[in-house]
Amino acid sequence: MTTARETVLGRIRDALALAPAPDAEIPRAYRTGRTLPDAERLALLTDRLVDYKAKVHPCASDRTAEVIAEILRERGARVIGVPDGLDECWLSAYDGEVRRDSADIPAPSLDTLDGVVTASAVSCAETGTIFLDGSADQGRRALSLVPDLHVCVVDLSSVVAGVPEAVARLVPERPTTMISGPSATSDIELERVEGVHGPRNLVVVIRTDA
């Protein structure tokens, strides 16, 4: 007995076979190659992130560990998760428990962490978007989505002006997670609700000389 779904899909296949779509050129005339001075990229990214209700901490690279430890201390984070490839020096000033993540750890158990610290791949100043690509210092997607606090380290050298410039730096085959502030949505009455699809708290450490 043929189901309605099979009937519909069969008709679609028949139609596609009888009238194959002609080759079409898709215009790719995007604005590319835009640049901004370091100070302007830093100011623009900071403005966008703050507007999204993220907390931003610019610092010199030699203060990375100190700033991260201070953030975690202020947030009361005693147990944090980190990607297996995160630079250990970044946590040298932190006196809490650090758990290295792995694919063997069930995603639901990540909810027991007070927070997570990751690096980032590239950031777009114009939209205030941070891109993670699953590299060893950024980890799997679940690690940055399940814990309620995400401390993300961004090197100013990885901040670009716009979306085309950011996408050009990404490897298409890698899993990409785009972050624009803490996770938030609105109900039918436009009441903002945070933490629905990810962490309620995003803290960005921007290393201005890295």
Short mmCIF file of C-alpha atoms in Angstrom, two decimals:
data_model
loop_
_atom_site.label_atom_id
_atom_site.label_comp_id
_atom_site.label_asym_id
_atom_site.label_seq_id
_atom_site.Cartn_x
_atom_site.Cartn_y
_atom_site.Cartn_z
CA MET A 1 0.00 0.00 0.00
CA THR A 2 1.45 3.35 -1.07
CA THR A 3 1.42 6.12 1.51
CA ALA A 4 0.61 9.73 0.71
CA ARG A 5 4.22 10.66 1.40
CA GLU A 6 5.52 8.12 -1.10
CA THR A 7 3.03 9.34 -3.69
CA VAL A 8 4.07 12.97 -3.30
CA LEU A 9 7.79 12.19 -3.38
CA GLY A 10 7.31 9.96 -6.42
CA ARG A 11 5.57 12.74 -8.33
CA ILE A 12 8.38 15.15 -7.44
CA ARG A 13 10.99 12.69 -8.71
CA ASP A 14 9.07 12.20 -11.95
CA ALA A 15 8.75 15.96 -12.48
CA LEU A 16 12.45 16.50 -11.91
CA ALA A 17 13.34 13.74 -14.34
CA LEU A 18 11.11 15.19 -17.07
CA ALA A 19 12.21 18.79 -16.62
CA PRO A 20 15.79 18.91 -15.31
CA ALA A 21 16.74 22.30 -13.95
CA PRO A 22 19.06 24.24 -16.26
CA ASP A 23 22.46 25.23 -15.00
CA ALA A 24 22.36 28.67 -13.44
CA GLU A 25 25.10 31.00 -12.35
CA ILE A 26 24.63 32.42 -8.89
CA PRO A 27 26.05 35.93 -8.55
CA ARG A 28 28.72 36.19 -5.86
CA ALA A 29 29.41 39.91 -6.07
CA TYR A 30 29.76 40.35 -2.34
CA ARG A 31 31.76 43.15 -0.81
CA THR A 32 35.01 41.52 0.21
CA GLY A 33 38.41 42.52 1.46
CA ARG A 34 37.19 45.27 3.76
CA THR A 35 39.58 46.29 6.51
CA LEU A 36 39.44 48.45 9.60
CA PRO A 37 42.19 49.64 11.95
CA ASP A 38 42.64 47.58 15.12
CA ALA A 39 41.06 50.23 17.35
CA GLU A 40 37.95 50.47 15.16
CA ARG A 41 37.50 46.71 14.95
CA LEU A 42 37.84 46.42 18.71
CA ALA A 43 35.37 49.24 19.35
CA LEU A 44 32.82 47.92 16.84
CA LEU A 45 32.94 44.32 18.06
CA THR A 46 32.70 45.47 21.68
CA ASP A 47 29.73 47.69 20.89
CA ARG A 48 27.86 44.84 19.19
CA LEU A 49 28.61 42.31 21.92
CA VAL A 50 27.54 44.67 24.71
CA ASP A 51 24.35 45.42 22.79
CA TYR A 52 23.68 41.66 22.77
CA LYS A 53 24.12 41.66 26.58
CA ALA A 54 27.50 39.94 26.57
CA LYS A 55 30.28 41.05 28.93
CA VAL A 56 33.54 42.13 27.29
CA HIS A 57 37.01 42.23 28.87
CA PRO A 58 39.80 43.61 26.66
CA CYS A 59 43.25 42.70 27.93
CA ALA A 60 46.86 42.16 26.92
CA SER A 61 47.75 38.55 26.11
CA ASP A 62 50.05 38.25 29.14
CA ARG A 63 47.04 38.90 31.40
CA THR A 64 44.85 36.19 29.84
CA ALA A 65 45.12 33.79 32.78
CA GLU A 66 44.58 36.54 35.34
CA VAL A 67 41.48 37.90 33.61
CA ILE A 68 39.94 34.46 33.07
CA ALA A 69 40.53 33.52 36.71
CA GLU A 70 38.95 36.77 37.88
CA ILE A 71 35.88 36.23 35.69
CA LEU A 72 35.39 32.67 36.92
CA ARG A 73 35.89 33.75 40.53
CA GLU A 74 33.32 36.54 40.24
CA ARG A 75 30.83 34.11 38.68
CA GLY A 76 31.36 31.53 41.39
CA ALA A 77 32.50 28.93 38.87
CA ARG A 78 34.23 26.17 40.84
CA VAL A 79 34.09 23.44 38.17
CA ILE A 80 34.71 24.33 34.54
CA GLY A 81 35.00 22.39 31.33
CA VAL A 82 37.57 23.10 28.64
CA PRO A 83 38.34 21.67 25.19
CA ASP A 84 41.14 19.15 25.23
CA GLY A 85 43.38 21.45 23.17
CA LEU A 86 42.95 24.64 25.18
CA ASP A 87 46.19 26.36 26.18
CA GLU A 88 46.90 25.27 29.77
CA CYS A 89 48.58 28.60 30.51
CA TRP A 90 45.20 30.33 30.25
CA LEU A 91 44.07 28.48 33.40
CA SER A 92 47.24 28.83 35.45
CA ALA A 93 45.68 31.42 37.78
CA TYR A 94 42.41 29.52 38.26
CA ASP A 95 42.16 27.56 41.51
CA GLY A 96 39.00 25.58 40.75
CA GLU A 97 38.51 22.17 39.15
CA VAL A 98 39.22 21.87 35.42
CA ARG A 99 37.69 19.03 33.43
CA ARG A 100 39.02 18.29 29.95
CA ASP A 101 36.21 17.43 27.55
CA SER A 102 36.07 14.43 25.23
CA ALA A 103 33.57 12.84 22.87
CA ASP A 104 33.12 10.00 25.38
CA ILE A 105 31.47 12.32 27.90
CA PRO A 106 27.66 12.34 27.45
CA ALA A 107 26.39 15.79 26.52
CA PRO A 108 23.74 15.90 29.32
CA SER A 109 26.50 15.51 31.94
CA LEU A 110 28.01 18.82 30.81
CA ASP A 111 25.17 20.49 32.68
CA THR A 112 27.04 19.77 35.92
CA LEU A 113 29.74 22.28 34.92
CA ASP A 114 29.62 25.82 36.26
CA GLY A 115 31.03 27.13 32.98
CA VAL A 116 33.27 26.52 30.01
CA VAL A 117 36.31 28.31 28.59
CA THR A 118 37.09 28.11 24.86
CA ALA A 119 39.10 29.86 22.20
CA SER A 120 37.54 31.03 18.92
CA ALA A 121 38.26 30.80 15.19
CA VAL A 122 37.24 34.21 13.84
CA SER A 123 34.92 37.08 14.79
CA CYS A 124 32.93 39.57 12.73
CA ALA A 125 33.01 43.11 14.11
CA GLU A 126 30.12 44.36 12.01
CA THR A 127 27.63 41.81 13.37
CA GLY A 128 29.26 41.03 16.71
CA THR A 129 29.40 37.35 15.78
CA ILE A 130 32.00 34.90 17.11
CA PHE A 131 32.68 31.77 15.07
CA LEU A 132 33.80 28.47 16.59
CA ASP A 133 34.94 25.76 14.17
CA GLY A 134 35.41 22.73 16.40
CA SER A 135 39.20 23.02 16.54
CA ALA A 136 41.03 21.44 19.46
CA ASP A 137 40.98 24.67 21.49
CA GLN A 138 37.26 25.21 20.84
CA GLY A 139 35.83 21.73 21.27
CA ARG A 140 32.58 20.16 20.25
CA ARG A 141 29.41 22.19 19.92
CA ALA A 142 27.77 20.70 23.03
CA LEU A 143 30.57 21.98 25.24
CA SER A 144 29.83 25.62 24.40
CA LEU A 145 26.03 25.21 24.48
CA VAL A 146 25.18 23.16 27.57
CA PRO A 147 26.96 24.96 30.46
CA ASP A 148 25.29 28.17 31.62
CA LEU A 149 28.46 30.29 31.38
CA HIS A 150 30.71 30.54 28.33
CA VAL A 151 33.99 32.42 28.61
CA CYS A 152 35.28 32.85 25.06
CA VAL A 153 38.76 34.12 24.24
CA VAL A 154 39.08 36.19 21.06
CA ASP A 155 42.37 37.37 19.56
CA LEU A 156 42.04 40.80 17.99
CA SER A 157 44.04 39.54 14.98
CA SER A 158 41.18 37.11 14.27
CA VAL A 159 38.55 39.89 14.21
CA VAL A 160 37.55 40.98 10.70
CA ALA A 161 35.28 43.72 9.42
CA GLY A 162 32.35 41.87 7.87
CA VAL A 163 30.68 38.54 7.22
CA PRO A 164 32.35 37.80 3.83
CA GLU A 165 35.76 38.34 5.40
CA ALA A 166 34.86 36.05 8.30
CA VAL A 167 33.51 33.27 6.09
CA ALA A 168 36.65 33.43 3.93
CA ARG A 169 38.71 32.45 6.98
CA LEU A 170 36.60 29.39 7.79
CA VAL A 171 37.11 25.86 6.51
CA PRO A 172 33.78 24.75 4.95
CA GLU A 173 34.24 21.14 6.03
CA ARG A 174 34.50 22.04 9.72
CA PRO A 175 31.41 22.34 11.97
CA THR A 176 30.70 26.03 12.55
CA THR A 177 28.95 27.50 15.58
CA MET A 178 28.05 31.19 15.38
CA ILE A 179 27.60 33.11 18.62
CA SER A 180 26.04 36.56 18.84
CA GLY A 181 25.65 37.20 22.55
CA PRO A 182 24.08 34.92 25.18
CA SER A 183 21.38 32.51 24.03
CA ALA A 184 18.05 34.35 23.93
CA THR A 185 14.63 34.29 22.33
CA SER A 186 11.26 36.02 22.77
CA ASP A 187 7.83 34.62 23.44
CA ILE A 188 4.66 35.70 21.64
CA GLU A 189 4.47 38.83 23.80
CA LEU A 190 8.09 39.72 22.94
CA GLU A 191 9.29 38.98 26.45
CA ARG A 192 13.01 38.17 26.29
CA VAL A 193 13.94 34.74 27.60
CA GLU A 194 17.62 33.84 27.98
CA GLY A 195 19.27 30.44 28.09
CA VAL A 196 16.81 28.56 25.86
CA HIS A 197 19.26 27.29 23.25
CA GLY A 198 22.59 27.79 24.99
CA PRO A 199 24.35 29.60 27.82
CA ARG A 200 22.59 32.54 29.49
CA ASN A 201 25.93 34.22 30.15
CA LEU A 202 28.59 35.02 27.56
CA VAL A 203 31.84 36.67 28.63
CA VAL A 204 34.31 37.59 25.89
CA VAL A 205 38.00 38.14 26.63
CA ILE A 206 39.53 40.09 23.74
CA ARG A 207 43.32 39.88 23.65
CA THR A 208 44.22 43.19 22.07
CA ASP A 209 47.83 42.32 21.22
CA ALA A 210 47.26 38.80 19.89
#
